[in-house]
Short mmCIF file of C-alpha atoms in Angstrom, two decimals:
data_model
loop_
_atom_site.label_atom_id
_atom_site.label_comp_id
_atom_site.label_asym_id
_atom_site.label_seq_id
_atom_site.Cartn_x
_atom_site.Cartn_y
_atom_site.Cartn_z
CA UNK A 13 24.39 -33.14 -1.08
CA UNK A 14 24.43 -29.96 -4.21
CA UNK A 15 22.98 -26.73 -3.18
CA UNK A 16 19.65 -27.28 -4.92
CA UNK A 17 18.90 -30.47 -3.10
CA UNK A 18 19.86 -28.70 0.22
CA UNK A 19 17.22 -25.92 -0.33
CA UNK A 20 14.14 -28.50 -1.06
CA UNK A 21 15.61 -30.69 1.76
CA UNK A 22 15.34 -27.00 3.99
CA UNK A 23 11.90 -26.45 2.64
CA UNK A 24 12.71 -23.63 1.17
CA UNK A 25 11.51 -23.79 -2.63
CA UNK A 26 8.12 -23.27 -3.01
CA UNK A 27 7.71 -23.07 -7.06
CA UNK A 28 10.06 -22.84 -10.04
CA UNK A 29 9.56 -21.87 -13.68
CA UNK A 30 12.36 -24.50 -14.94
CA UNK A 31 13.25 -26.86 -12.75
CA UNK A 32 16.28 -28.43 -14.74
CA UNK A 33 17.83 -25.47 -15.85
CA UNK A 34 17.26 -23.67 -12.63
CA UNK A 35 19.05 -26.89 -10.71
CA UNK A 36 21.88 -26.92 -13.53
CA UNK A 37 22.69 -23.03 -13.24
CA UNK A 38 22.76 -22.86 -9.21
CA UNK A 39 24.61 -26.48 -8.62
CA UNK A 40 27.53 -25.50 -11.34
CA UNK A 41 28.00 -21.85 -9.76
CA UNK A 42 26.34 -20.00 -12.81
CA UNK A 43 23.74 -18.62 -11.25
CA UNK A 44 23.43 -14.53 -11.07
CA UNK A 45 19.96 -13.82 -9.08
CA UNK A 46 18.49 -11.26 -7.03
CA UNK A 47 16.46 -10.40 -4.39
CA UNK A 48 14.60 -7.07 -4.38
CA UNK A 49 14.65 -4.93 -1.17
CA UNK A 50 11.97 -2.43 -0.56
CA UNK A 51 12.90 -0.04 1.47
CA UNK A 52 9.98 0.50 3.41
CA UNK A 53 11.93 1.44 6.91
CA UNK A 54 15.41 2.21 7.85
CA UNK A 55 16.17 -1.66 9.21
CA UNK A 56 15.64 -4.94 7.69
CA UNK A 57 13.45 -7.22 9.68
CA UNK A 58 12.65 -10.91 10.13
CA UNK A 59 11.41 -11.47 6.90
CA UNK A 60 14.51 -9.98 4.80
CA UNK A 61 16.58 -12.44 7.30
CA UNK A 62 15.28 -15.31 5.18
CA UNK A 63 16.32 -13.73 2.13
CA UNK A 64 19.35 -12.89 3.63
CA UNK A 65 20.34 -16.61 4.54
CA UNK A 66 19.17 -17.44 1.21
CA UNK A 67 21.54 -15.18 -0.74
CA UNK A 68 23.95 -16.59 1.18
CA UNK A 69 23.68 -20.03 1.34
CA UNK A 70 23.79 -19.91 -2.74
CA UNK A 71 26.96 -17.34 -2.80
CA UNK A 72 28.93 -19.94 -0.33
CA UNK A 73 27.86 -22.42 -3.73
CA UNK A 74 29.47 -19.79 -5.56
CA UNK A 75 26.64 -18.43 -7.25
CA UNK A 76 26.42 -14.19 -7.76
CA UNK A 77 23.91 -12.37 -6.12
CA UNK A 78 22.33 -9.05 -6.61
CA UNK A 79 20.90 -6.96 -3.66
CA UNK A 80 18.29 -4.62 -6.01
CA UNK A 81 17.61 -2.15 -3.68
CA UNK A 82 13.84 -0.55 -4.44
CA UNK A 83 14.90 3.01 -4.63
CA UNK A 84 12.46 3.48 -7.40
CA UNK A 85 9.82 0.63 -6.77
CA UNK A 86 9.86 2.30 -3.00
CA UNK A 87 7.99 5.76 -4.60
CA UNK A 88 5.12 3.27 -5.31
CA UNK A 89 4.52 0.54 -3.10
CA UNK A 90 4.16 -3.37 -3.39
CA UNK A 91 0.62 -3.90 -3.01
CA UNK A 92 1.54 -7.84 -2.62
CA UNK A 93 -0.33 -8.77 1.36
CA UNK A 94 -1.06 -5.81 1.97
CA UNK A 95 -4.90 -4.38 2.49
CA UNK A 96 -4.24 -0.71 2.35
CA UNK A 97 -2.14 1.55 -0.01
CA UNK A 98 0.78 2.04 1.38
CA UNK A 99 1.65 5.44 2.75
CA UNK A 100 4.14 7.55 0.54
CA UNK A 101 7.68 8.77 1.60
CA UNK A 102 9.50 11.47 0.02
CA UNK A 103 12.92 10.68 -1.53
CA UNK A 104 14.68 11.96 0.79
CA UNK A 105 13.31 9.32 3.26
CA UNK A 106 13.83 6.73 0.57
CA UNK A 107 17.41 7.25 0.41
CA UNK A 108 18.33 7.33 4.14
CA UNK A 109 16.53 3.81 4.17
CA UNK A 110 18.34 2.50 0.84
CA UNK A 111 21.88 3.76 3.05
CA UNK A 112 20.81 1.90 6.06
CA UNK A 113 19.53 -1.19 4.26
CA UNK A 114 23.19 -1.36 2.38
CA UNK A 115 25.27 -0.88 5.91
CA UNK A 116 23.07 -4.34 7.71
CA UNK A 117 23.29 -6.11 3.98
CA UNK A 118 26.98 -5.56 4.48
CA UNK A 119 27.01 -8.32 7.28
CA UNK A 120 25.46 -10.80 5.80
CA UNK A 121 26.60 -10.94 2.06
CA UNK A 122 30.29 -10.52 0.63
CA UNK A 123 30.20 -7.76 -1.99
CA UNK A 124 33.92 -7.61 -1.95
CA UNK A 125 35.92 -8.41 -5.92
CA UNK A 126 32.02 -8.17 -7.21
CA UNK A 127 31.10 -11.65 -5.13
CA UNK A 128 27.90 -9.85 -5.14
CA UNK A 129 26.54 -6.66 -6.07
CA UNK A 130 24.37 -4.06 -4.74
CA UNK A 131 22.22 -2.10 -7.13
CA UNK A 132 19.70 0.55 -6.91
CA UNK A 133 16.52 0.83 -9.67
CA UNK A 134 15.90 4.06 -9.24
CA UNK A 135 19.40 4.15 -11.72
CA UNK A 136 16.46 3.60 -14.63
CA UNK A 137 13.16 3.89 -12.85
CA UNK A 138 12.99 7.38 -11.99
CA UNK A 139 14.66 8.89 -14.97
CA UNK A 140 11.71 6.69 -17.35
CA UNK A 141 9.47 8.52 -19.91
CA UNK A 142 5.97 6.96 -19.13
CA UNK A 143 5.09 7.56 -22.42
CA UNK A 144 8.28 5.83 -24.62
CA UNK A 145 7.55 2.96 -21.40
CA UNK A 146 4.15 2.07 -21.83
CA UNK A 147 4.91 1.75 -25.50
CA UNK A 148 7.59 -0.21 -25.18
CA UNK A 149 6.26 -2.33 -22.23
CA UNK A 150 2.59 -1.77 -22.04
CA UNK A 151 1.95 -4.56 -24.57
CA UNK A 152 3.49 -6.81 -23.24
CA UNK A 153 1.48 -7.40 -20.49
CA UNK A 154 -2.40 -8.42 -20.76
CA UNK A 155 -4.96 -6.68 -18.07
CA UNK A 156 -7.23 -9.68 -17.89
CA UNK A 157 -4.09 -11.53 -16.76
CA UNK A 158 -2.89 -9.24 -14.22
CA UNK A 159 -6.20 -8.86 -12.44
CA UNK A 160 -6.01 -12.66 -11.78
CA UNK A 161 -2.89 -12.11 -9.78
CA UNK A 162 -2.97 -12.88 -6.95
CA UNK A 163 -1.04 -9.79 -5.23
CA UNK A 164 -3.87 -7.81 -6.88
CA UNK A 165 -7.00 -10.16 -6.73
CA UNK A 166 -6.68 -9.78 -2.48
CA UNK A 167 -7.17 -5.71 -2.99
CA UNK A 168 -9.56 -5.88 -5.65
CA UNK A 169 -12.75 -5.82 -3.15
CA UNK A 170 -11.52 -2.33 -0.96
CA UNK A 171 -9.84 -1.05 -4.05
CA UNK A 172 -6.53 -0.74 -5.87
CA UNK A 173 -5.06 2.09 -7.15
CA UNK A 174 -3.91 2.63 -10.62
CA UNK A 175 -0.65 3.60 -9.00
CA UNK A 176 -0.51 0.26 -7.12
CA UNK A 177 -1.47 -1.28 -10.57
CA UNK A 178 1.92 -0.44 -12.10
CA UNK A 179 4.13 -2.76 -9.35
CA UNK A 180 4.02 -5.49 -11.37
CA UNK A 181 5.09 -3.56 -14.55
CA UNK A 182 8.00 -2.04 -12.16
CA UNK A 183 9.52 -5.10 -10.97
CA UNK A 184 9.44 -6.66 -14.20
CA UNK A 185 10.71 -4.52 -15.83
CA UNK A 186 13.80 -4.55 -13.12
CA UNK A 187 14.34 -8.11 -14.13
CA UNK A 188 14.71 -7.17 -18.03
CA UNK A 189 17.21 -4.24 -16.97
CA UNK A 190 19.34 -6.32 -14.77
CA UNK A 191 19.38 -9.08 -16.88
CA UNK A 192 20.97 -6.63 -19.95
CA UNK A 193 23.31 -4.88 -17.28
CA UNK A 194 24.66 -7.53 -15.15
CA UNK A 195 23.67 -10.80 -17.15
CA UNK A 196 21.33 -11.49 -14.09
CA UNK A 197 19.32 -14.97 -15.21
CA UNK A 198 17.57 -15.34 -12.10
CA UNK A 199 14.70 -14.17 -9.74
CA UNK A 200 14.06 -15.20 -6.32
CA UNK A 201 11.51 -13.80 -3.95
CA UNK A 202 8.39 -14.68 -1.46
CA UNK A 203 5.95 -16.83 -3.04
CA UNK A 204 3.75 -14.21 -2.84
CA UNK A 205 5.73 -12.77 -5.32
CA UNK A 206 5.08 -15.21 -8.25
CA UNK A 207 2.94 -13.04 -10.03
CA UNK A 208 5.34 -10.30 -10.51
CA UNK A 209 8.32 -12.54 -11.16
CA UNK A 210 6.82 -14.68 -14.10
CA UNK A 211 5.97 -10.92 -15.68
CA UNK A 212 9.88 -10.52 -15.56
CA UNK A 213 10.52 -13.81 -17.31
CA UNK A 214 7.73 -13.11 -19.73
CA UNK A 215 9.35 -9.55 -20.82
CA UNK A 216 12.67 -10.81 -21.36
CA UNK A 217 11.31 -13.45 -23.63
CA UNK A 218 9.30 -11.76 -25.53
CA UNK A 219 11.37 -8.43 -26.11
CA UNK A 220 15.08 -10.31 -25.88
CA UNK A 221 14.05 -13.72 -27.35
CA UNK A 222 16.48 -15.52 -24.21
CA UNK A 223 15.22 -17.35 -21.29
CA UNK A 224 15.30 -16.32 -17.73
CA UNK A 225 14.22 -17.94 -14.71
CA UNK A 226 12.10 -17.59 -11.79
CA UNK A 227 12.08 -19.63 -8.11
CA UNK A 228 9.93 -18.34 -4.60
CA UNK A 229 10.92 -19.49 -2.22
CA UNK A 230 8.60 -20.60 0.97
CA UNK A 231 7.20 -17.79 3.32
CA UNK A 232 8.57 -18.46 7.01
CA UNK A 233 4.96 -18.58 8.80
CA UNK A 234 4.02 -20.20 12.25
CA UNK A 235 2.17 -22.82 12.54
CA UNK A 236 -0.97 -20.59 12.68
CA UNK A 237 -0.50 -19.41 9.00
CA UNK A 238 0.82 -15.82 10.37
CA UNK A 239 4.13 -14.41 9.04
CA UNK A 240 6.68 -14.44 11.75
CA UNK A 241 8.43 -11.84 12.54
CA UNK A 242 5.89 -10.14 15.03
CA UNK A 243 5.69 -9.91 18.11
CA UNK A 244 3.25 -7.72 20.85
CA UNK A 245 5.39 -4.76 20.99
CA UNK A 246 5.87 -4.96 17.21
CA UNK A 247 8.26 -6.24 13.87
CA UNK A 248 11.14 -7.91 14.81
CA UNK A 249 13.83 -6.05 13.36
CA UNK A 250 17.69 -6.76 12.78
CA UNK A 251 18.76 -3.45 14.01
CA UNK A 252 19.59 -3.54 17.91
CA UNK A 253 17.89 -0.16 18.12
CA UNK A 254 14.62 -1.38 17.43
CA UNK A 255 14.54 -4.67 18.62
CA UNK A 256 17.36 -5.23 21.57
CA UNK A 257 19.64 -8.23 21.13
CA UNK A 258 17.91 -9.69 23.77
CA UNK A 259 14.68 -9.79 22.30
CA UNK A 260 15.58 -11.14 19.41
CA UNK A 261 17.04 -13.91 21.41
CA UNK A 262 13.21 -14.55 23.95
CA UNK A 263 11.49 -14.29 20.23
CA UNK A 264 13.18 -17.16 19.05
CA UNK A 265 13.74 -18.80 22.05
CA UNK A 266 10.02 -18.52 22.65
CA UNK A 267 9.04 -20.04 19.11
CA UNK A 268 6.14 -22.35 19.19
CA UNK A 269 6.75 -25.78 19.13
CA UNK A 270 5.54 -26.67 15.91
CA UNK A 271 8.12 -24.19 14.27
CA UNK A 272 11.42 -24.71 15.73
CA UNK A 273 12.49 -27.70 13.39
CA UNK A 274 11.27 -25.25 10.38
CA UNK A 275 13.42 -22.21 11.40
CA UNK A 276 15.96 -24.26 12.03
CA UNK A 277 16.50 -25.64 8.42
CA UNK A 278 15.09 -22.24 6.76
CA UNK A 279 17.25 -20.08 8.51
CA UNK A 280 20.68 -21.58 10.20
CA UNK A 281 23.55 -23.01 8.34
CA UNK A 282 23.03 -26.13 10.85
CA UNK A 283 24.23 -29.74 8.58
CA UNK A 284 21.09 -30.79 7.76
CA UNK A 285 21.28 -34.37 8.64
CA UNK A 286 21.77 -32.80 12.17
CA UNK A 287 18.45 -30.67 12.31
CA UNK A 288 17.24 -34.25 10.57
CA UNK A 289 18.02 -35.79 13.77
CA UNK A 290 16.36 -33.57 15.86
CA UNK A 291 12.81 -35.28 14.01
CA UNK A 292 12.30 -37.53 17.24
CA UNK A 293 12.64 -34.96 19.97
CA UNK A 294 10.62 -33.97 22.31
CA UNK A 295 9.29 -32.14 25.37
CA UNK A 296 12.71 -30.95 27.05
CA UNK A 297 14.72 -31.78 23.80
CA UNK A 298 12.41 -29.35 22.32
CA UNK A 299 13.46 -26.69 24.65
CA UNK A 300 16.59 -27.52 23.58
CA UNK A 301 16.47 -26.95 19.59
CA UNK A 302 14.86 -23.82 20.59
CA UNK A 303 18.07 -22.70 22.74
CA UNK A 304 20.17 -23.91 19.48
CA UNK A 305 17.55 -21.63 16.99
CA UNK A 306 17.92 -18.87 19.43
CA UNK A 307 21.79 -18.82 19.66
CA UNK A 308 22.41 -19.47 16.15
CA UNK A 309 20.57 -16.38 15.11
CA UNK A 310 21.34 -14.07 17.11
CA UNK A 311 25.11 -15.18 16.65
CA UNK A 312 24.69 -14.90 13.05
CA UNK A 313 22.58 -11.31 13.15
CA UNK A 314 24.44 -9.77 16.72
CA UNK A 315 27.51 -11.77 16.62
CA UNK A 316 28.54 -14.74 18.69
CA UNK A 317 29.58 -12.97 22.01
CA UNK A 318 26.76 -10.92 22.22
CA UNK A 319 24.59 -14.53 21.66
CA UNK A 320 27.01 -16.10 24.62
CA UNK A 321 25.83 -13.33 26.95
CA UNK A 322 22.34 -13.11 25.59
CA UNK A 323 22.36 -16.85 26.42
CA UNK A 324 23.98 -16.23 29.92
CA UNK A 325 21.39 -13.85 30.46
CA UNK A 326 18.37 -16.14 29.71
CA UNK A 327 19.77 -18.93 32.27
CA UNK A 328 19.75 -16.55 34.70
CA UNK A 329 15.92 -15.05 33.80
CA UNK A 330 14.85 -19.16 34.10
CA UNK A 331 16.00 -19.52 37.20
CA UNK A 332 14.01 -16.89 38.96
CA UNK A 333 17.65 -13.81 38.93
CA UNK A 334 16.83 -10.70 38.23
CA UNK A 335 20.77 -9.43 37.31
CA UNK A 336 20.14 -9.84 33.37
CA UNK A 337 22.42 -6.90 32.21
CA UNK A 338 21.45 -7.12 28.52
CA UNK A 339 17.01 -6.79 29.17
CA UNK A 340 15.29 -4.56 27.34
CA UNK A 341 14.38 -1.77 30.13
CA UNK A 342 12.22 1.08 30.39
CA UNK A 343 13.05 4.42 32.43
CA UNK A 344 11.21 6.24 34.84
CA UNK A 345 11.47 10.05 34.81
CA UNK A 346 10.79 12.03 38.21
CA UNK A 347 7.33 12.66 36.65
CA UNK A 348 6.12 9.15 36.53
CA UNK A 349 6.17 9.02 40.50
CA UNK A 350 2.84 10.18 42.53
CA UNK A 351 4.23 11.10 46.04
CA UNK A 352 7.11 8.13 45.35
CA UNK A 353 5.60 5.63 43.74
CA UNK A 354 3.28 4.44 40.56
CA UNK A 355 0.88 2.13 40.82
CA UNK A 356 1.45 -1.30 39.05
CA UNK A 357 -1.36 -1.06 36.35
CA UNK A 358 0.36 2.17 35.41
CA UNK A 359 3.77 0.64 35.41
CA UNK A 360 2.17 -2.84 32.92
CA UNK A 361 1.18 -1.09 30.19
CA UNK A 362 4.05 2.04 30.11
CA UNK A 363 6.55 -0.97 30.38
CA UNK A 364 4.51 -2.36 27.08
CA UNK A 365 4.29 -5.54 29.03
CA UNK A 366 0.13 -5.08 29.21
CA UNK A 367 -1.55 -3.34 26.29
CA UNK A 368 -4.23 -2.11 28.24
CA UNK A 369 -5.59 -1.17 31.83
CA UNK A 370 -8.08 -3.49 32.11
CA UNK A 371 -5.65 -6.22 30.44
CA UNK A 372 -3.12 -5.90 32.80
CA UNK A 373 -5.33 -5.80 35.44
CA UNK A 374 -6.68 -9.43 34.99
CA UNK A 375 -2.95 -10.33 34.67
CA UNK A 376 -2.69 -9.27 38.30
CA UNK A 377 -6.19 -10.70 39.27
CA UNK A 378 -4.82 -13.93 37.50
CA UNK A 379 -1.83 -14.25 39.57
CA UNK A 380 0.24 -13.59 36.47
CA UNK A 381 2.51 -10.77 37.56
CA UNK A 382 5.56 -10.72 39.72
CA UNK A 383 8.00 -8.06 40.65
CA UNK A 384 11.60 -9.58 41.14
CA UNK A 385 10.44 -13.22 40.92
CA UNK A 386 7.52 -12.40 44.36
CA UNK A 387 4.06 -12.72 42.83
CA UNK A 388 1.65 -9.40 43.40
CA UNK A 389 -2.03 -10.38 43.00
CA UNK A 390 -3.02 -6.58 44.66
CA UNK A 391 -4.60 -4.56 42.01
CA UNK A 392 -3.71 -1.42 43.91
CA UNK A 393 -0.56 -2.24 44.23
CA UNK A 394 2.05 0.45 44.67
CA UNK A 395 5.94 0.15 43.15
CA UNK A 396 7.52 2.89 45.60
CA UNK A 397 10.77 4.43 44.25
CA UNK A 398 12.92 3.79 46.54
CA UNK A 399 12.32 -0.09 46.22
CA UNK A 400 13.48 0.35 42.47
CA UNK A 401 16.63 1.90 43.64
CA UNK A 402 19.73 2.21 41.48
CA UNK A 403 19.45 -0.88 40.27
CA UNK A 404 16.18 -1.28 39.16
CA UNK A 405 13.67 -4.26 39.27
CA UNK A 406 12.87 -7.25 37.09
CA UNK A 407 8.67 -6.66 36.28
CA UNK A 408 7.29 -9.73 34.76
CA UNK A 409 3.92 -11.17 32.81
CA UNK A 410 3.47 -14.88 32.32
CA UNK A 411 6.58 -16.56 31.32
CA UNK A 412 7.25 -14.40 28.17
CA UNK A 413 7.04 -10.85 29.42
CA UNK A 414 9.26 -9.15 31.27
CA UNK A 415 11.37 -5.84 31.20
CA UNK A 416 13.79 -4.19 33.52
CA UNK A 417 12.55 -0.82 35.13
CA UNK A 418 14.88 1.75 35.98
CA UNK A 419 14.91 5.43 36.99
#
């Protein structure tokens, strides 16, 4: 199976501008393509991971990826998928975030010998003369068409700033510059970027009288239509200091039955034929598929040795044990104890296992809370400092929420 057909079979492709031309370029290793990464944080997250996997697949098929860091566009912020304007970042913060993303990307993409390029759009955007830019680029964009774009329509009711309105021109100009500087002939992105990407292909065609192509990939959504990569405690990051390997493993291990095969197809490098055989799996077999998914993705992000350790810890946890060495841990201070104890409701909230005290109280009353495998149903229960001791305790709510408590 050629690479383009494999992308289709894995459910990755959402929209393309010129399928015949794109298929030919991709299948024959002639695509020089870019994906943009705005430095809104100092770590990549699960949403970026999907793009990195796509870049890796295409690089393995001899195509050349360009990872475009948004040091320039990060000064504005993409309005797509947002209900409010992004918080403005300083140049120092943006540069710090770019440096962190560079380091992470090298674990997935081979940048040696120009097999892939890493470029920052601050090289051309920050020094632009506004009047010259508007005169050169502005006439190629229709305000009426821009207002019909999905990325703007959803913001019109709450208000769209003129700052954000410029984002489409900035992203289109990125493609225009990459086309001229690096012979970049294709842009990839999530399907919420379609309008911005078309702006780039149109700009190249109108100004340079040459063809460039765009292809969007399906966003990774769960069965409820929400973007994956979010938990009760926040975003699932690739940085182990933000999301521990154990939390990362458990996120995929506990994914919904309806989503596991989709994630195996879109995110892993297992043969598509092997994944297709799992279509007939049900019940406990789907649990096995989740274990495979969690192991494969943890191995890709944190290394195979870490994946093996997380798998071993998960087995201990499943059997009710508490000797889990890599579990996310909350450390209590002396000041957290009053007369040598802390009440269970406070502990559940402090450990972020329960969002509020009322939620913690309900969970205890309903029999969903345990310590070291022992169910606790007393809402006035006190956890004594001496019971935590030097090795800690395992605090658990339901099947999926747990923390190791230490002093």
